[in-house]
Amino acid sequence: MARKTSGSWEWSRTAQTRKSMLQAAREVFAEHGFAEANVAEVVSRAGSSVGSLYHHFGGKTELFLALYEDHQAAHEEASASTVARAKQAGVEDPVDLLIAGTRAYLAGAWERRDLVRLFMDGDGPPGFELLRRTRGREWVRQNAVLLRAGGDALDRFMVAALTSVIGEAAREVATSDTEAEALEVVEAAVNLIRRLDPLTALDPRP
């Protein structure tokens, strides 16, 4: 059996330490919110030290933001890979592709419902709201590309409205009591997207 080199062992240990701290932070922030969360409790649950936390993240704020970025990256990866698979399967209609991405996004909202509740309705460090709004604008831009929308006011409004529908659905999914209830919200969101008929709205010419 091949032995790990010193470099690969250090990388593996660093990655595991970071993962353990993020998991502990997820639990503590979800239970207490940002302001009331205690760094000592995070490192205790992670089986690490305060010094290690500051070494890897820099502090409580940076730890919170790293958790947010990981959460958003998981959303984006799931949606993008699902849309890519749909395209490979021959799906071409932009609305069908948007719905495929929406289903993946909302599945992640249920899987990480504690984080959705934290980041949507909980408190956060200074600058977090700006970061969240910036992410939201980027999400709208990505949906506009997927829907092949133009840049006029009607296009921007319609894409923003659809994105808001998906975001509010994520909030409801995350606060659902059961998975069955969450799935009902997902189907309602999909039906609403279809009823809005974004392609017609984006091109209202006869």
Tab-separated table of C-alpha atoms in Angstrom:
chain	number	residue	atom	x	y	z
A	1	MET	CA	0.000	0.000	0.000
A	2	ALA	CA	1.440	3.338	-1.060
A	3	ARG	CA	2.311	5.772	1.706
A	4	LYS	CA	0.979	9.308	1.629
A	5	THR	CA	3.584	11.971	1.018
A	6	SER	CA	3.999	14.648	3.671
A	7	GLY	CA	2.370	17.247	1.406
A	8	SER	CA	-0.704	15.167	0.627
A	9	TRP	CA	-1.121	14.269	4.288
A	10	GLU	CA	-0.969	17.922	5.337
A	11	TRP	CA	-3.486	18.877	2.643
A	12	SER	CA	-5.850	16.113	3.750
A	13	ARG	CA	-5.571	17.132	7.395
A	14	THR	CA	-6.137	20.805	6.547
A	15	ALA	CA	-9.186	19.958	4.427
A	16	GLN	CA	-10.630	17.802	7.201
A	17	THR	CA	-10.042	20.522	9.796
A	18	ARG	CA	-11.797	23.067	7.617
A	19	LYS	CA	-14.699	20.683	6.991
A	20	SER	CA	-15.086	19.941	10.706
A	21	MET	CA	-15.096	23.628	11.587
A	22	LEU	CA	-17.666	24.476	8.928
A	23	GLN	CA	-19.935	21.668	10.124
A	24	ALA	CA	-19.611	22.851	13.718
A	25	ALA	CA	-20.223	26.444	12.640
A	26	ARG	CA	-23.319	25.340	10.728
A	27	GLU	CA	-24.745	23.819	13.898
A	28	VAL	CA	-23.858	26.736	16.160
A	29	PHE	CA	-24.975	29.509	13.797
A	30	ALA	CA	-28.229	27.682	13.028
A	31	GLU	CA	-28.944	27.289	16.750
A	32	HIS	CA	-27.927	30.761	17.965
A	33	GLY	CA	-27.660	33.098	14.966
A	34	PHE	CA	-24.526	35.031	14.113
A	35	ALA	CA	-24.515	37.579	16.921
A	36	GLU	CA	-25.057	35.067	19.716
A	37	ALA	CA	-22.788	32.357	18.287
A	38	ASN	CA	-19.673	31.676	20.323
A	39	VAL	CA	-16.332	30.822	18.722
A	40	ALA	CA	-15.420	28.672	21.706
A	41	GLU	CA	-18.494	26.510	21.130
A	42	VAL	CA	-17.618	26.115	17.445
A	43	VAL	CA	-14.078	24.909	18.129
A	44	SER	CA	-15.284	22.665	20.949
A	45	ARG	CA	-17.736	20.897	18.645
A	46	ALA	CA	-15.093	20.705	15.920
A	47	GLY	CA	-12.575	19.209	18.336
A	48	SER	CA	-10.125	21.932	17.412
A	49	SER	CA	-8.720	25.131	18.902
A	50	VAL	CA	-9.432	28.843	18.682
A	51	GLY	CA	-5.989	29.344	17.200
A	52	SER	CA	-6.720	26.841	14.448
A	53	LEU	CA	-10.019	28.558	13.636
A	54	TYR	CA	-8.334	31.931	13.302
A	55	HIS	CA	-5.597	30.345	11.218
A	56	HIS	CA	-8.036	28.819	8.737
A	57	PHE	CA	-10.732	31.501	8.644
A	58	GLY	CA	-9.564	34.639	10.404
A	59	GLY	CA	-12.514	34.952	12.778
A	60	LYS	CA	-16.239	34.486	13.325
A	61	THR	CA	-17.265	36.785	10.468
A	62	GLU	CA	-15.039	35.031	7.953
A	63	LEU	CA	-16.276	31.647	9.169
A	64	PHE	CA	-19.893	32.731	8.619
A	65	LEU	CA	-19.102	34.040	5.139
A	66	ALA	CA	-17.201	30.863	4.242
A	67	LEU	CA	-20.238	28.821	5.270
A	68	TYR	CA	-22.430	31.048	3.087
A	69	GLU	CA	-20.101	30.747	0.100
A	70	ASP	CA	-19.996	26.948	0.412
A	71	HIS	CA	-23.798	26.877	0.603
A	72	GLN	CA	-24.149	29.050	-2.500
A	73	ALA	CA	-21.535	27.030	-4.380
A	74	ALA	CA	-23.498	23.840	-3.652
A	75	HIS	CA	-26.672	25.490	-5.001
A	76	GLU	CA	-24.912	26.665	-8.152
A	77	GLU	CA	-23.180	23.361	-8.804
A	78	ALA	CA	-26.406	21.358	-8.412
A	79	SER	CA	-28.393	23.683	-10.678
A	80	ALA	CA	-25.685	24.000	-13.330
A	81	SER	CA	-24.993	20.265	-13.511
A	82	THR	CA	-28.717	19.472	-13.705
A	83	VAL	CA	-29.217	21.966	-16.540
A	84	ALA	CA	-26.166	20.558	-18.333
A	85	ARG	CA	-27.533	16.997	-18.080
A	86	ALA	CA	-30.906	18.180	-19.373
A	87	LYS	CA	-29.221	19.787	-22.382
A	88	GLN	CA	-27.278	16.593	-23.051
A	89	ALA	CA	-30.572	14.689	-22.942
A	90	GLY	CA	-31.911	16.925	-25.695
A	91	VAL	CA	-33.895	19.494	-23.721
A	92	GLU	CA	-33.761	22.813	-25.575
A	93	ASP	CA	-36.712	24.832	-24.296
A	94	PRO	CA	-35.348	27.570	-21.978
A	95	VAL	CA	-38.303	27.319	-19.602
A	96	ASP	CA	-37.843	23.557	-19.245
A	97	LEU	CA	-34.159	24.169	-18.510
A	98	LEU	CA	-35.026	26.822	-15.937
A	99	ILE	CA	-37.432	24.406	-14.275
A	100	ALA	CA	-34.782	21.674	-14.203
A	101	GLY	CA	-32.391	24.052	-12.478
A	102	THR	CA	-35.157	25.211	-10.137
A	103	ARG	CA	-35.913	21.661	-9.013
A	104	ALA	CA	-32.240	21.083	-8.207
A	105	TYR	CA	-32.051	24.403	-6.356
A	106	LEU	CA	-35.123	23.663	-4.268
A	107	ALA	CA	-33.911	20.135	-3.502
A	108	GLY	CA	-30.806	21.770	-2.040
A	109	ALA	CA	-32.994	24.172	-0.070
A	110	TRP	CA	-34.635	21.195	1.635
A	111	GLU	CA	-31.352	19.352	2.157
A	112	ARG	CA	-29.730	22.441	3.728
A	113	ARG	CA	-32.889	23.977	5.172
A	114	ASP	CA	-31.122	25.054	8.361
A	115	LEU	CA	-28.745	27.179	6.289
A	116	VAL	CA	-31.519	28.603	4.119
A	117	ARG	CA	-33.348	29.775	7.233
A	118	LEU	CA	-30.133	31.202	8.676
A	119	PHE	CA	-29.092	33.135	5.588
A	120	MET	CA	-32.561	34.331	4.566
A	121	ASP	CA	-34.038	35.260	7.923
A	122	GLY	CA	-31.244	35.229	10.478
A	123	ASP	CA	-28.768	37.919	11.417
A	124	GLY	CA	-25.346	38.233	9.857
A	125	PRO	CA	-22.103	40.179	10.101
A	126	PRO	CA	-21.661	43.717	8.707
A	127	GLY	CA	-21.602	43.643	4.921
A	128	PHE	CA	-23.517	40.374	4.640
A	129	GLU	CA	-26.677	41.979	3.256
A	130	LEU	CA	-24.652	43.641	0.512
A	131	LEU	CA	-23.029	40.317	-0.332
A	132	ARG	CA	-26.445	38.649	-0.420
A	133	ARG	CA	-27.859	41.319	-2.740
A	134	THR	CA	-24.840	41.026	-5.013
A	135	ARG	CA	-25.349	37.251	-5.200
A	136	GLY	CA	-29.016	37.845	-5.948
A	137	ARG	CA	-28.221	40.127	-8.879
A	138	GLU	CA	-25.820	37.526	-10.253
A	139	TRP	CA	-28.526	34.869	-9.949
A	140	VAL	CA	-30.910	37.057	-11.950
A	141	ARG	CA	-28.198	37.539	-14.589
A	142	GLN	CA	-27.626	33.794	-14.876
A	143	ASN	CA	-31.359	33.164	-15.260
A	144	ALA	CA	-31.534	35.861	-17.934
A	145	VAL	CA	-28.814	34.065	-19.883
A	146	LEU	CA	-30.639	30.748	-19.521
A	147	LEU	CA	-33.894	32.294	-20.747
A	148	ARG	CA	-32.089	34.170	-23.526
A	149	ALA	CA	-33.624	37.388	-22.291
A	150	GLY	CA	-32.732	40.787	-23.667
A	151	GLY	CA	-31.706	43.823	-21.683
A	152	ASP	CA	-34.784	46.062	-21.757
A	153	ALA	CA	-36.983	46.884	-18.750
A	154	LEU	CA	-39.598	44.203	-19.468
A	155	ASP	CA	-36.969	41.497	-19.773
A	156	ARG	CA	-35.259	42.544	-16.550
A	157	PHE	CA	-38.569	42.696	-14.694
A	158	MET	CA	-39.738	39.285	-15.868
A	159	VAL	CA	-36.481	37.521	-15.028
A	160	ALA	CA	-36.302	39.226	-11.634
A	161	ALA	CA	-39.912	38.182	-10.920
A	162	LEU	CA	-39.205	34.561	-11.818
A	163	THR	CA	-36.067	34.552	-9.699
A	164	SER	CA	-38.061	35.961	-6.775
A	165	VAL	CA	-40.605	33.150	-7.179
A	166	ILE	CA	-37.806	30.598	-6.893
A	167	GLY	CA	-36.267	32.382	-3.902
A	168	GLU	CA	-39.567	32.559	-2.026
A	169	ALA	CA	-40.210	28.909	-2.834
A	170	ALA	CA	-36.832	28.078	-1.276
A	171	ARG	CA	-37.860	29.919	1.883
A	172	GLU	CA	-41.121	27.951	2.084
A	173	VAL	CA	-39.365	24.657	1.346
A	174	ALA	CA	-36.881	25.355	4.137
A	175	THR	CA	-39.651	26.046	6.645
A	176	SER	CA	-41.811	23.075	5.649
A	177	ASP	CA	-42.513	20.563	8.403
A	178	THR	CA	-42.139	17.511	6.174
A	179	GLU	CA	-40.504	16.588	2.892
A	180	ALA	CA	-43.948	15.896	1.414
A	181	GLU	CA	-44.984	19.450	2.230
A	182	ALA	CA	-41.748	20.763	0.719
A	183	LEU	CA	-42.399	18.814	-2.481
A	184	GLU	CA	-45.835	20.403	-2.741
A	185	VAL	CA	-44.160	23.819	-2.646
A	186	VAL	CA	-41.726	22.732	-5.367
A	187	GLU	CA	-44.569	21.647	-7.645
A	188	ALA	CA	-46.469	24.867	-6.960
A	189	ALA	CA	-43.396	26.892	-7.916
A	190	VAL	CA	-42.919	24.909	-11.129
A	191	ASN	CA	-46.590	25.345	-12.042
A	192	LEU	CA	-46.359	29.082	-11.395
A	193	ILE	CA	-43.311	29.409	-13.633
A	194	ARG	CA	-45.172	27.607	-16.409
A	195	ARG	CA	-48.302	29.740	-15.926
A	196	LEU	CA	-46.273	32.931	-16.113
A	197	ASP	CA	-45.019	31.706	-19.512
A	198	PRO	CA	-41.808	33.756	-19.396
A	199	LEU	CA	-40.946	33.309	-23.067
A	200	THR	CA	-44.221	34.899	-24.134
A	201	ALA	CA	-43.803	37.678	-21.600
A	202	LEU	CA	-40.255	38.338	-22.752
A	203	ASP	CA	-41.433	38.575	-26.365
A	204	PRO	CA	-44.994	39.945	-26.357
A	205	ARG	CA	-45.108	40.589	-30.083
A	206	PRO	CA	-47.947	38.767	-31.927
